[in-house]
Amino acid sequence: MAKKRRPTMKDVAAHAGVSLSTVSYVVNDSGPVASDRRSRVLDAIRILNYTPNESARSLKRRSASTIGLILPELANQYFALVAEGIERAASDADVLVVLCVPQATGKSDDFYAQLLRSQRLDGVVYLSATGTLPSLILELSRSGAVVLVDEQMPGFELPAVVSDNRRGAREIAQHVIEAGHRQIALIGGPAPLWSADQRLAGYREALAAAGQDPDEVPFFGGDYRQRAGYEQAAKALEVAPADRPTALICANDLMAFGALEYCRASGIAVPSELSIVGFDDIPTASLVTPRLTTVRQPAHDLGFAAARLLFSLIDDEGEATPPMPFPTALMVRDSVAPPR
Amino acid sequence: MAKKRRPTMKDVAAHAGVSLSTVSYVVNDSGPVASDRRSRVLDAIRILNYTPNESARSLKRRSASTIGLILPELANQYFALVAEGIERAASDADVLVVLCVPQATGKSDDFYAQLLRSQRLDGVVYLSATGTLPSLILELSRSGAVVLVDEQMPGFELPAVVSDNRRGAREIAQHVIEAGHRQIALIGGPAPLWSADQRLAGYREALAAAGQDPDEVPFFGGDYRQRAGYEQAAKALEVAPADRPTALICANDLMAFGALEYCRASGIAVPSELSIVGFDDIPTASLVTPRLTTVRQPAHDLGFAAARLLFSLIDDEGEATPPMPFPTALMVRDSVAPPR
DNA sequence: GACTTTTACAGAACCGTTTCGACCAGCTTC
DNA sequence: GAAGCTGGTCGAAACGGTTCTGTAAAAGTC
């Protein structure tokens, strides 16, 4: 059986009895065409069920109308929400979004740089992961347009969309302090990450403002994953009762969940024995018991803005001003209570 | 400033002093090339930092090495996990995955059919959503390769990867019955969906086997969303105390969460007053209180298998045998207790 | 009515690859 | 020593579009 070939512009032109260029003008509405011929072409397109070949178009136009979205994992709802925001902005601009989960697939950043250079992708939105190497991001940004989300590289002015991590962190720490806590432990995010750094700075500011020496507050390093929350909570709590913190500030919700899990496993009542707070306000945060007090990040909006920024970067050849940091919001729920 | 153009094969050929075709042979390892010339070409590629233009390649090869992933939402972890499975299979095959969330972006199925026809996408994996119209899926499958996940169209033999919904449903219903429940209410998924249908069938089988008339068991229709779980739970429970069910079987975890939420809001103790079970075993299921008894679906594996099936469909021109239904597993946790 | 200007179209070049066919040298094979 | 391979190379024709250039007819000037 003869393989059926998709119709091309040539077929349409022949069917309508016009030239190739005329068909192109009609399809793209990019040239003057007399209305009778236009409708002849339109008819031919409909009859043949013609759809322009996008590879050929991209080749000619030097643009793939496609961007990449690099993120550490999808199972973390925060990333999923950012992704949805990006998807929406992209679809408004008739741009496709390709999903890149380097950790799950074992692809290196260099692989994505190649994608950029090969013009398969016009740009990428980069959601920083644990252990992102600055050199890789730079490599990436040398190969094409890149926008960072909730990440920033001190020293290199890379375009980024961020929320006010520091302020959000300060506010929730204040909230914990105002509830009366004086023995607080911190579970931080992965050290090299800007967001982790900012949140830590915010916590310390609040602590210092309350007259505590931030350097004496127990700090445990995590990686934004649930398991780390569990493990670091264990470390934080397995101390002499007198030294035991009455509140645990976690740098994101997932780690707070891990801490919650640990508490459940070891019979620690939350919030009566221990208060716990998170960061991000992922949808699940209001589902766990007790409902988690946390800081809302406008994940969807961040994604949307990041995509918009990327588009203007692509269109204007590298010129574009990032938006102001997005405000965060303290979400007071049930996981904080005064210490006993 | 002159726009800097990316180097092309021509540049490489000139630099290495060979013909275009030789460069192509080296790049693709698709023809005999003497080793000295080969290394000259390789050097030129490195020096010029050349990367082949993928649009041109796709044009010539008539394949974009890209597939689409159509799903209702990313925030539902079940979908996110399937997506990760697909991503992994795709990256193994050096294929890109583009994210399509029709509900969030307002694109119609026809839009995706266009993508298929324009050869921007070689195929798509379709995760069925509430209210998927059969006609749209058919439209899609006429335009190119399509694989369904956990969905099936009776009458049309579309390739699909599914798990054994019916058996999983039967088992969890059995579990509930064995705990001693006789007054059970069902909250089902969206009627037109195969998975919803299968689960319902499984529940009814178990009920019938236990000597109950399935037609007399209260049934409430939902749409797999949390809100529906809340609302339908309300309906199910706001009845005369004597008629009140002692167990609620929900067709997925999200709706079970909604039911849980309702119970919390209205002071019904779970599981002592009411047992609740779900379906899917999304990661959050073991995080809520009480930890949800549910049926595990191998989401990641489903995604992986779906992508593999799609690839063989694409390569073998439509011929490929779907895998057997994937087994499910009953996850007994804390949300079921004997009735009082 | 001779002139520019505009409008609608066709023709052809080009985008950056892949790949087929031609060619040639250097071998075997009878 | 003519015929047949085979490994290495190149030129040129696609692939399916976009867009620049040219041109004939229609329309607008005076």
XYZ file of C-alpha atoms (C1' of nucleotides) in Angstrom:
740
model
C 0.000 0.000 0.000
C 1.319 3.366 -0.967
C 2.084 5.406 2.078
C -0.250 8.325 2.087
C 1.643 11.532 2.056
C 0.344 14.602 3.760
C -0.610 17.321 1.293
C 1.864 20.133 0.827
C 1.532 23.678 -0.306
C 2.330 22.550 -3.800
C -0.715 20.300 -3.802
C -2.871 23.124 -2.590
C -1.461 25.449 -5.230
C -2.105 22.922 -7.975
C -5.601 22.219 -6.753
C -6.474 25.879 -6.582
C -4.652 26.737 -9.776
C -2.460 29.387 -8.227
C 1.197 29.724 -7.435
C 3.001 28.578 -4.331
C 3.533 32.075 -3.087
C -0.130 32.892 -3.315
C -0.940 29.966 -1.082
C 1.657 31.148 1.376
C 0.157 34.630 1.348
C -3.238 33.227 2.116
C -2.032 30.903 4.839
C -0.072 33.592 6.615
C -2.183 36.503 5.556
C 1.048 38.147 4.545
C 0.344 39.485 1.074
C -2.423 40.899 -1.068
C -4.676 38.273 -2.607
C -7.861 38.878 -4.568
C -10.830 37.581 -2.687
C -11.962 35.060 -5.282
C -8.549 33.450 -5.430
C -8.307 33.555 -1.693
C -11.441 31.548 -1.317
C -10.309 29.117 -3.986
C -7.194 28.525 -1.948
C -9.132 28.230 1.270
C -11.380 25.660 -0.342
C -8.453 23.657 -1.568
C -6.971 23.705 1.914
C -10.164 22.410 3.382
C -10.689 19.750 0.778
C -7.172 18.427 0.981
C -7.117 18.807 4.756
C -3.874 20.670 4.478
C -1.801 21.731 7.468
C 1.462 23.584 7.018
C 4.558 21.640 7.889
C 6.029 23.242 10.961
C 9.526 21.934 10.480
C 9.792 23.709 7.189
C 8.397 26.835 8.722
C 10.787 26.818 11.623
C 13.641 26.235 9.270
C 12.787 29.272 7.264
C 11.794 31.462 10.152
C 14.670 30.447 12.362
C 12.448 29.973 15.308
C 10.827 26.868 16.667
C 8.044 28.548 18.627
C 8.956 26.186 21.382
C 10.492 26.741 24.773
C 11.874 24.346 27.320
C 10.927 24.076 30.932
C 13.644 22.635 33.083
C 12.588 21.568 36.538
C 13.758 19.113 39.155
C 10.546 17.143 39.534
C 6.893 17.267 38.791
C 5.706 15.460 41.871
C 6.392 18.592 43.876
C 3.212 20.545 43.387
C 4.994 23.846 43.567
C 6.793 23.040 40.352
C 3.641 21.630 38.826
C 1.863 24.911 39.445
C 4.672 26.978 38.012
C 4.565 24.706 35.002
C 0.879 25.345 34.543
C 1.468 29.078 34.636
C 4.113 28.759 31.976
C 1.874 26.569 29.877
C -0.809 29.173 29.949
C 1.451 32.025 28.898
C 2.949 29.872 26.198
C -0.332 28.790 24.767
C -1.451 32.414 24.623
C 1.580 33.061 22.473
C 1.121 29.891 20.438
C 4.305 28.462 21.749
C 4.862 24.873 22.779
C 6.470 23.910 26.048
C 8.743 20.960 26.286
C 9.161 19.287 29.573
C 12.672 18.650 30.841
C 13.280 16.796 34.069
C 17.026 16.343 34.117
C 17.097 14.426 37.403
C 14.625 11.853 36.162
C 16.202 11.427 32.780
C 19.892 11.742 33.441
C 20.375 14.489 30.877
C 22.962 17.119 31.611
C 22.505 20.841 31.349
C 24.771 20.675 28.377
C 22.197 18.565 26.639
C 19.726 21.397 27.001
C 22.278 23.909 25.825
C 22.517 21.805 22.676
C 18.764 21.933 22.292
C 19.008 25.692 22.421
C 21.816 25.843 19.926
C 20.128 23.446 17.567
C 17.215 25.870 17.520
C 14.843 23.217 18.634
C 14.103 25.451 21.570
C 13.944 29.228 21.394
C 14.607 29.582 25.085
C 14.228 27.890 28.422
C 12.750 28.594 31.800
C 14.959 27.190 34.471
C 13.626 26.143 37.837
C 16.605 25.638 40.020
C 17.203 22.311 41.596
C 19.276 21.098 44.421
C 22.862 21.418 43.482
C 22.503 23.486 40.350
C 25.937 24.490 39.237
C 26.338 28.133 38.274
C 28.661 27.119 35.481
C 25.932 25.041 33.889
C 23.446 27.853 33.995
C 25.991 30.129 32.410
C 26.690 27.544 29.741
C 22.988 27.452 29.087
C 22.615 31.193 28.900
C 25.466 31.452 26.480
C 23.586 29.167 24.117
C 20.303 31.026 24.175
C 17.650 32.844 26.129
C 17.205 31.679 29.690
C 14.961 32.884 32.482
C 15.419 31.750 36.054
C 12.566 31.239 38.471
C 13.130 31.924 42.140
C 16.835 31.781 41.634
C 19.492 34.332 41.070
C 23.169 34.225 40.378
C 25.000 36.847 42.362
C 27.466 38.577 40.115
C 25.775 37.632 36.870
C 22.740 39.589 35.961
C 20.639 36.808 34.552
C 16.998 37.567 33.945
C 14.887 36.072 36.690
C 11.405 36.064 38.115
C 11.362 35.748 41.846
C 9.104 36.195 44.791
C 10.093 38.033 47.893
C 11.463 35.018 49.689
C 13.237 37.040 52.304
C 10.239 39.011 53.389
C 8.005 35.926 53.383
C 10.520 34.122 55.535
C 10.828 37.050 57.885
C 7.086 37.255 58.318
C 6.532 33.631 59.116
C 9.418 33.593 61.556
C 7.897 36.636 63.207
C 4.608 34.813 63.403
C 6.248 31.917 65.182
C 8.037 34.227 67.545
C 4.873 36.136 68.299
C 3.210 32.887 69.240
C 5.711 32.854 72.062
C 8.399 30.508 70.824
C 11.944 31.065 71.962
C 13.420 27.676 71.172
C 13.267 27.507 67.451
C 15.085 25.231 65.043
C 15.568 25.872 61.344
C 15.515 23.340 58.540
C 16.973 25.073 55.529
C 17.005 24.466 51.806
C 19.965 23.390 49.720
C 22.784 25.781 50.463
C 23.793 26.930 46.983
C 20.266 27.968 46.083
C 19.368 31.618 46.169
C 15.870 30.943 47.478
C 17.282 28.887 50.324
C 19.719 31.625 51.109
C 17.071 34.317 51.061
C 14.717 32.395 53.288
C 17.444 31.735 55.763
C 18.337 35.417 55.749
C 14.706 36.285 56.420
C 14.463 33.884 59.335
C 17.615 35.287 60.843
C 16.419 38.835 60.481
C 13.263 38.050 62.400
C 15.210 36.164 65.023
C 17.655 39.008 65.441
C 14.846 41.539 65.645
C 13.405 39.502 68.512
C 16.676 39.747 70.338
C 17.979 36.288 69.600
C 21.410 35.584 68.281
C 20.757 33.905 64.938
C 24.052 32.088 65.137
C 22.892 30.190 68.169
C 19.700 28.973 66.608
C 20.042 25.311 65.627
C 20.188 24.954 61.866
C 19.800 21.819 59.817
C 20.479 21.652 56.117
C 17.928 20.007 53.868
C 17.311 19.732 50.160
C 13.641 20.709 49.823
C 12.572 17.087 49.782
C 10.240 15.325 52.119
C 12.774 12.767 53.209
C 15.189 15.464 54.270
C 12.443 17.033 56.359
C 11.944 13.739 58.117
C 15.600 13.171 58.749
C 16.482 16.660 59.836
C 13.458 16.829 62.111
C 14.732 13.672 63.717
C 18.097 15.278 64.284
C 16.553 18.459 65.594
C 14.304 16.682 68.065
C 16.498 13.905 69.338
C 18.177 16.036 71.963
C 17.916 16.492 75.696
C 14.319 17.542 76.520
C 15.477 20.873 77.849
C 17.153 21.743 74.565
C 14.339 20.553 72.453
C 12.899 23.198 70.158
C 9.261 24.114 70.551
C 8.975 25.211 66.936
C 10.414 24.027 63.666
C 10.704 26.389 60.728
C 11.066 24.489 57.471
C 12.215 26.177 54.296
C 9.479 24.556 52.233
C 6.247 22.641 52.646
C 7.560 19.309 51.528
C 10.163 19.298 54.267
C 7.500 20.401 56.721
C 5.509 17.355 55.649
C 8.522 15.214 56.343
C 8.786 16.736 59.788
C 5.089 16.108 60.320
C 5.603 12.520 59.312
C 8.419 12.148 61.789
C 6.287 13.606 64.544
C 3.479 11.253 63.818
C 5.850 8.311 63.766
C 7.394 9.258 67.067
C 4.302 10.416 68.847
C 5.026 14.115 69.036
C 1.817 16.127 68.953
C 1.647 18.988 66.510
C 1.089 21.803 67.269
C 0.658 21.313 71.026
C 4.118 19.894 71.601
C 5.799 21.258 68.532
C 4.846 23.963 66.074
C 5.809 23.481 62.452
C 5.707 25.892 59.523
C 6.616 25.591 55.870
C 7.004 27.696 52.766
C 5.299 27.636 49.327
C 1.722 26.859 50.318
C 1.252 23.999 47.927
C -2.333 22.771 47.726
C -1.615 19.839 49.982
C -0.600 22.185 52.790
C -4.200 22.766 53.725
C -4.952 19.076 53.533
C -2.560 17.635 56.045
C -3.377 17.442 59.716
C -2.887 19.868 61.262
C -3.354 22.207 58.343
C 0.026 23.733 57.734
C 0.785 27.360 58.493
C 3.005 28.524 55.660
C 3.920 31.267 53.229
C 2.121 31.419 49.946
C 4.148 31.877 46.820
C 2.184 32.791 43.721
C 3.473 29.786 41.833
C 1.156 30.121 38.894
C 1.919 33.808 38.468
C 5.638 33.222 38.740
C 5.426 30.733 35.916
C 3.295 33.019 33.821
C 5.605 35.978 34.326
C 8.680 33.895 33.648
C 7.323 32.786 30.311
C 6.381 36.344 29.387
C 9.816 37.565 30.287
C 11.362 34.819 28.221
C 9.265 35.763 25.220
C 10.268 39.392 25.322
C 13.853 38.299 25.747
C 13.569 36.215 22.612
C 11.768 38.848 20.599
C 13.871 41.799 21.605
C 17.190 40.087 21.232
C 18.110 39.908 24.862
C 16.606 43.134 26.113
C 13.900 42.881 28.752
C 13.364 44.038 32.289
C 12.377 41.450 34.851
C 9.308 42.209 36.950
C 9.536 43.257 40.585
C 9.726 40.453 43.115
C 6.288 38.985 43.697
C 4.799 39.444 47.131
C 4.247 36.439 49.344
C 1.449 35.963 51.841
C 1.452 34.452 55.279
C -1.138 31.703 55.514
C -2.003 31.193 59.138
C -3.536 27.786 59.757
C -3.341 25.197 62.491
C 0.232 24.068 62.841
C 1.410 26.787 65.181
C 0.383 27.023 68.834
C 1.973 28.723 71.816
C 4.647 26.632 73.482
C 3.647 24.875 76.658
C 26.033 44.984 15.243
C 25.830 42.118 12.828
C 23.624 39.400 14.185
C 25.785 36.428 14.811
C 24.629 33.485 12.842
C 25.022 29.988 14.148
C 27.482 27.944 12.109
C 25.981 25.535 9.607
C 27.237 22.385 8.011
C 28.488 24.466 5.161
C 30.775 26.372 7.490
C 32.066 23.163 8.943
C 32.653 21.734 5.486
C 34.546 24.820 4.395
C 36.621 24.863 7.538
C 37.546 21.226 7.210
C 37.985 21.390 3.465
C 35.512 18.638 2.691
C 32.119 18.432 1.085
C 28.781 18.889 2.770
C 27.895 15.256 2.491
C 31.067 14.189 4.222
C 30.207 16.346 7.187
C 26.763 14.827 7.283
C 28.255 11.345 7.213
C 30.474 12.181 10.125
C 27.747 13.813 12.156
C 25.342 10.934 11.705
C 27.897 8.212 11.330
C 25.985 7.198 8.262
C 28.636 6.731 5.605
C 32.235 5.659 5.157
C 34.731 8.388 5.951
C 38.500 8.057 6.089
C 39.734 8.525 9.612
C 41.949 11.530 8.929
C 39.129 13.425 7.296
C 36.785 12.372 10.018
C 38.958 13.920 12.652
C 39.388 17.061 10.595
C 35.626 17.399 10.515
C 35.309 16.661 14.201
C 37.875 19.351 14.930
C 36.042 21.868 12.818
C 32.824 21.063 14.634
C 34.452 21.633 17.971
C 36.175 24.820 16.949
C 33.088 26.360 15.407
C 30.889 25.037 18.194
C 28.572 23.602 15.597
C 25.242 21.995 16.437
C 23.030 20.605 13.701
C 19.857 22.526 13.049
C 17.011 20.321 14.169
C 14.356 22.002 12.090
C 16.208 21.154 8.939
C 16.710 17.635 10.167
C 13.085 17.108 11.007
C 12.106 18.489 7.669
C 14.273 16.032 5.860
C 13.560 13.087 8.102
C 9.853 13.725 8.354
C 9.897 13.229 12.050
C 10.140 15.740 14.835
C 11.384 13.387 17.545
C 8.813 15.011 19.721
C 5.638 13.732 21.283
C 2.829 15.486 23.040
C 1.437 14.732 26.446
C -2.145 15.783 26.870
C -3.412 15.809 30.415
C -6.115 17.569 32.379
C -3.920 19.087 35.050
C -0.515 18.836 36.555
C -1.511 19.640 40.099
C -3.022 16.182 40.441
C -0.028 14.146 41.447
C -1.268 11.083 39.663
C -0.876 12.869 36.362
C 2.429 14.346 37.398
C 3.785 10.879 38.079
C 2.566 9.520 34.785
C 4.219 12.486 33.130
C 7.506 11.671 34.772
C 7.309 8.115 33.521
C 6.721 9.350 30.013
C 9.565 11.823 30.280
C 11.913 9.060 31.242
C 10.957 6.787 28.370
C 11.153 9.696 25.973
C 14.542 10.821 27.072
C 15.828 7.272 26.684
C 14.710 7.470 23.080
C 16.003 11.002 22.605
C 12.542 12.334 22.127
C 11.186 15.560 23.532
C 7.888 15.779 25.351
C 5.668 18.753 24.965
C 3.246 19.542 27.675
C -0.381 20.120 26.752
C -2.925 21.101 29.362
C -6.015 21.850 27.323
C -8.157 22.835 30.310
C -5.653 25.422 31.470
C -4.972 26.840 28.056
C -8.304 26.670 26.332
C -6.961 24.782 23.351
C -9.250 22.288 21.719
C -8.401 18.734 20.827
C -8.506 19.860 17.262
C -5.590 22.128 17.979
C -3.575 19.107 18.987
C -4.720 17.208 15.943
C -3.256 20.065 13.924
C 0.001 19.720 15.786
C 0.054 16.095 14.776
C -0.728 16.840 11.178
C 1.814 19.612 10.971
C 4.379 17.034 12.006
C 5.432 19.103 14.924
C 4.494 16.127 17.042
C 5.060 12.518 16.029
C 2.385 11.281 18.374
C 0.590 12.004 21.599
C -0.144 10.313 24.871
C -3.621 11.164 25.988
C -4.611 11.146 29.620
C -8.340 11.296 29.686
C -10.061 14.082 31.444
C -13.499 14.600 32.743
C -15.819 14.831 29.837
C -13.460 13.753 27.086
C -15.491 13.391 23.955
C -14.922 10.186 22.000
C -15.243 12.121 18.785
C -12.302 14.298 19.706
C -10.114 11.346 20.496
C -11.043 9.814 17.187
C -10.264 13.058 15.421
C -6.909 12.989 17.107
C -6.181 9.413 16.195
C -7.020 10.061 12.592
C -4.329 12.702 12.497
C -1.556 10.608 13.957
C -0.389 8.134 16.530
C -2.218 8.280 19.828
C -1.943 6.198 22.966
C -4.504 6.388 25.728
C -3.683 5.985 29.397
C -6.231 4.381 31.675
C -8.933 4.976 29.163
C -10.491 2.889 26.481
C -13.066 3.482 23.832
C -15.459 0.588 23.583
C -15.963 -0.251 19.956
C -12.794 1.376 18.705
C -9.636 -0.522 19.261
C -7.383 2.357 20.175
C -4.025 1.490 21.657
C -4.058 2.014 25.382
C -2.099 1.352 28.514
C -4.285 0.640 31.480
C -4.145 -0.783 34.934
C -6.580 -3.316 36.207
C -9.051 -0.832 37.576
C -11.801 -3.350 37.967
C -9.808 -5.778 40.016
C -8.363 -3.014 42.170
C -11.829 -1.689 42.803
C -13.148 -5.123 43.617
C -10.374 -5.747 46.095
C -10.767 -2.548 48.002
C -14.523 -2.968 48.177
C -13.943 -6.471 49.499
C -11.592 -5.047 52.072
C -14.267 -2.652 53.241
C -16.862 -5.392 53.370
C -14.547 -7.688 55.278
C -14.104 -4.965 57.854
C -17.779 -5.528 58.536
C -19.446 -2.730 56.636
C -22.906 -3.309 55.259
C -23.990 0.251 54.709
C -21.711 1.464 52.020
C -21.999 4.464 49.729
C -20.156 4.943 46.466
C -18.728 8.136 45.050
C -17.938 7.464 41.413
C -15.841 9.115 38.755
C -17.093 10.978 35.711
C -19.535 8.711 33.945
C -18.157 8.693 30.417
C -14.694 7.663 31.544
C -13.654 4.076 31.138
C -11.698 4.057 34.381
C -14.715 5.341 36.268
C -16.860 2.691 34.678
C -14.438 -0.086 35.474
C -14.054 0.940 39.081
C -17.761 1.085 39.536
C -18.082 -2.366 37.988
C -15.464 -3.674 40.395
C -17.243 -2.228 43.416
C -20.498 -3.741 42.308
C -18.963 -7.135 41.788
C -17.634 -7.169 45.321
C -20.934 -5.963 46.673
C -22.847 -8.612 44.770
C -20.440 -11.306 45.892
C -21.172 -10.292 49.457
C -24.847 -10.785 48.856
C -25.830 -7.162 48.464
C -27.887 -5.851 45.627
C -25.590 -3.340 43.941
C -28.544 -1.413 42.648
C -29.588 -0.565 46.150
C -26.237 0.808 47.179
C -26.325 4.610 47.221
C -24.276 6.014 44.379
C -23.077 9.569 43.885
C -21.457 10.826 40.731
C -18.266 12.853 40.968
C -15.637 14.108 38.612
C -12.387 12.990 40.256
C -11.895 16.393 41.828
C -11.582 17.226 45.457
C -14.537 19.550 45.491
C -16.793 16.845 44.125
C -15.647 14.545 46.924
C -16.642 17.159 49.446
C -20.019 17.810 47.927
C -20.967 14.238 47.279
C -19.851 13.195 50.744
C -22.176 15.851 52.073
C -25.046 14.413 50.085
C -24.226 10.882 51.121
C -24.062 11.701 54.810
C -26.880 14.159 55.223
C -29.529 11.494 55.639
C -31.471 9.966 58.481
C -28.997 8.450 60.959
C -30.333 4.970 60.363
C -29.627 5.197 56.653
C -26.245 6.759 57.048
C -23.459 4.778 55.452
C -20.666 3.516 57.656
C -18.205 3.478 54.782
C -17.566 5.646 51.768
C -15.823 4.240 48.732
C -14.399 7.012 46.547
C -13.274 6.388 42.993
C -10.047 8.317 43.496
C -7.889 9.765 46.219
C -8.641 13.368 45.498
C -12.339 12.818 46.060
C -11.502 10.860 49.183
C -9.599 13.917 50.357
C -12.662 15.997 49.720
C -14.740 13.587 51.775
C -12.155 13.747 54.519
C -12.358 17.496 54.424
C -16.123 17.370 54.768
C -15.856 15.029 57.718
C -13.401 17.283 59.424
C -15.620 20.257 58.810
C -18.703 18.551 60.161
C -17.131 16.697 63.024
C -17.438 13.172 61.732
C -14.593 11.017 63.015
C -12.704 8.962 60.472
C -12.401 6.020 60.616
C -14.315 5.390 63.838
C -17.595 6.840 62.629
C -17.003 6.549 58.943
C -14.502 4.585 56.897
C -13.209 6.146 53.721
C -11.141 4.671 50.897
C -9.762 6.070 47.670
C -8.020 4.973 44.507
C -4.641 5.846 42.909
C -2.423 6.029 45.972
C -0.943 9.391 45.176
C 1.935 10.348 47.465
C -0.280 12.574 49.549
C -2.516 9.627 50.467
C -0.104 8.542 53.139
C 0.219 12.085 54.411
C -3.332 12.929 55.314
C -4.855 12.014 58.646
C -5.888 9.294 58.906
C -3.555 7.841 56.334
C -5.746 6.802 53.474
C -6.424 3.181 52.607
C -6.426 3.045 48.840
C -5.438 1.165 45.704
C -2.048 1.794 44.230
C -1.794 2.403 40.534
C 1.704 2.199 39.095
C 1.516 5.703 37.678
C 5.145 5.976 36.700
C 5.116 2.597 34.962
C 1.913 3.405 33.147
C 3.527 6.531 31.757
C 6.667 4.721 30.806
C 4.783 1.938 29.051
C 2.513 4.384 27.282
C 5.477 6.215 25.808
C 7.081 2.953 24.726
C 3.892 1.835 23.088
C 3.620 5.150 21.307
C 7.154 4.846 19.997
C 6.588 1.424 18.534
C 3.370 2.672 17.036
C 5.252 5.470 15.358
C 8.118 3.312 14.171
C 6.095 0.386 12.938
C 3.482 2.416 11.162
C 0.600 1.698 13.452
C 1.376 -1.854 14.434
C 1.990 -2.536 18.096
C 0.460 -4.620 20.816
C -0.498 -2.883 24.032
C 0.827 -4.425 27.235
C -1.385 -6.384 29.594
C -3.268 -4.347 32.153
C -0.974 -3.384 34.997
C -1.744 -4.907 38.371
C -2.902 -2.672 41.171
C -2.160 -3.131 44.851
C -4.352 -2.651 47.873
C -2.681 -0.278 50.312
C -4.174 -0.884 53.729
C -3.648 2.078 56.010
C -5.686 3.803 58.670
C -8.891 5.052 57.133
C -10.918 1.890 57.487
C -12.216 0.530 60.806
C -15.057 -1.795 61.655
C -18.425 -0.069 61.947
C -19.655 0.648 65.432
C -3.654 59.730 -23.691
C 1.073 59.280 -21.887
C 2.798 59.078 -17.268
C 3.530 57.134 -12.787
C 1.790 54.444 -9.013
C -0.459 50.635 -7.087
C -2.164 45.933 -6.853
C -2.126 41.029 -7.582
C 0.276 37.558 -8.832
C 4.235 34.283 -10.505
C 9.045 32.832 -10.384
C 13.013 31.762 -8.089
C 16.253 31.822 -4.425
C 16.956 30.284 -0.049
C 16.652 27.998 4.906
C 20.151 23.655 6.605
C 19.868 19.145 6.285
C 19.925 14.050 4.174
C 20.756 10.945 0.648
C 20.993 9.172 -4.034
C 23.766 8.609 -7.902
C 28.147 9.242 -10.149
C 32.800 8.834 -10.034
C 37.362 7.185 -9.117
C 41.002 4.602 -7.169
C 42.600 0.314 -5.777
C 41.384 -4.379 -5.153
C 40.075 -9.135 -6.126
C 38.636 -12.760 -9.523
C 38.696 -15.655 -13.587
C 43.695 -7.660 -18.599
C 38.717 -6.898 -18.804
C 35.062 -7.216 -15.495
C 33.257 -6.726 -11.013
C 33.670 -5.029 -6.065
C 34.365 -1.836 -2.537
C 35.635 2.134 0.264
C 35.860 7.049 -0.063
C 34.293 11.326 -1.907
C 31.526 14.844 -4.095
C 27.611 17.253 -6.442
C 22.998 17.907 -6.665
C 18.346 17.054 -5.794
C 15.114 16.934 -2.559
C 12.293 18.233 2.050
C 8.162 22.136 2.454
C 7.925 26.252 3.303
C 8.891 32.075 3.121
C 10.015 36.064 0.827
C 12.434 39.019 -2.475
C 12.191 40.493 -7.236
C 9.981 41.253 -11.364
C 6.025 42.217 -14.154
C 1.546 42.881 -16.312
C -2.709 44.856 -15.636
C -5.621 48.142 -13.154
C -5.987 52.497 -11.246
C -4.679 57.171 -10.428
C -2.542 61.659 -12.042
C -2.247 65.929 -15.163
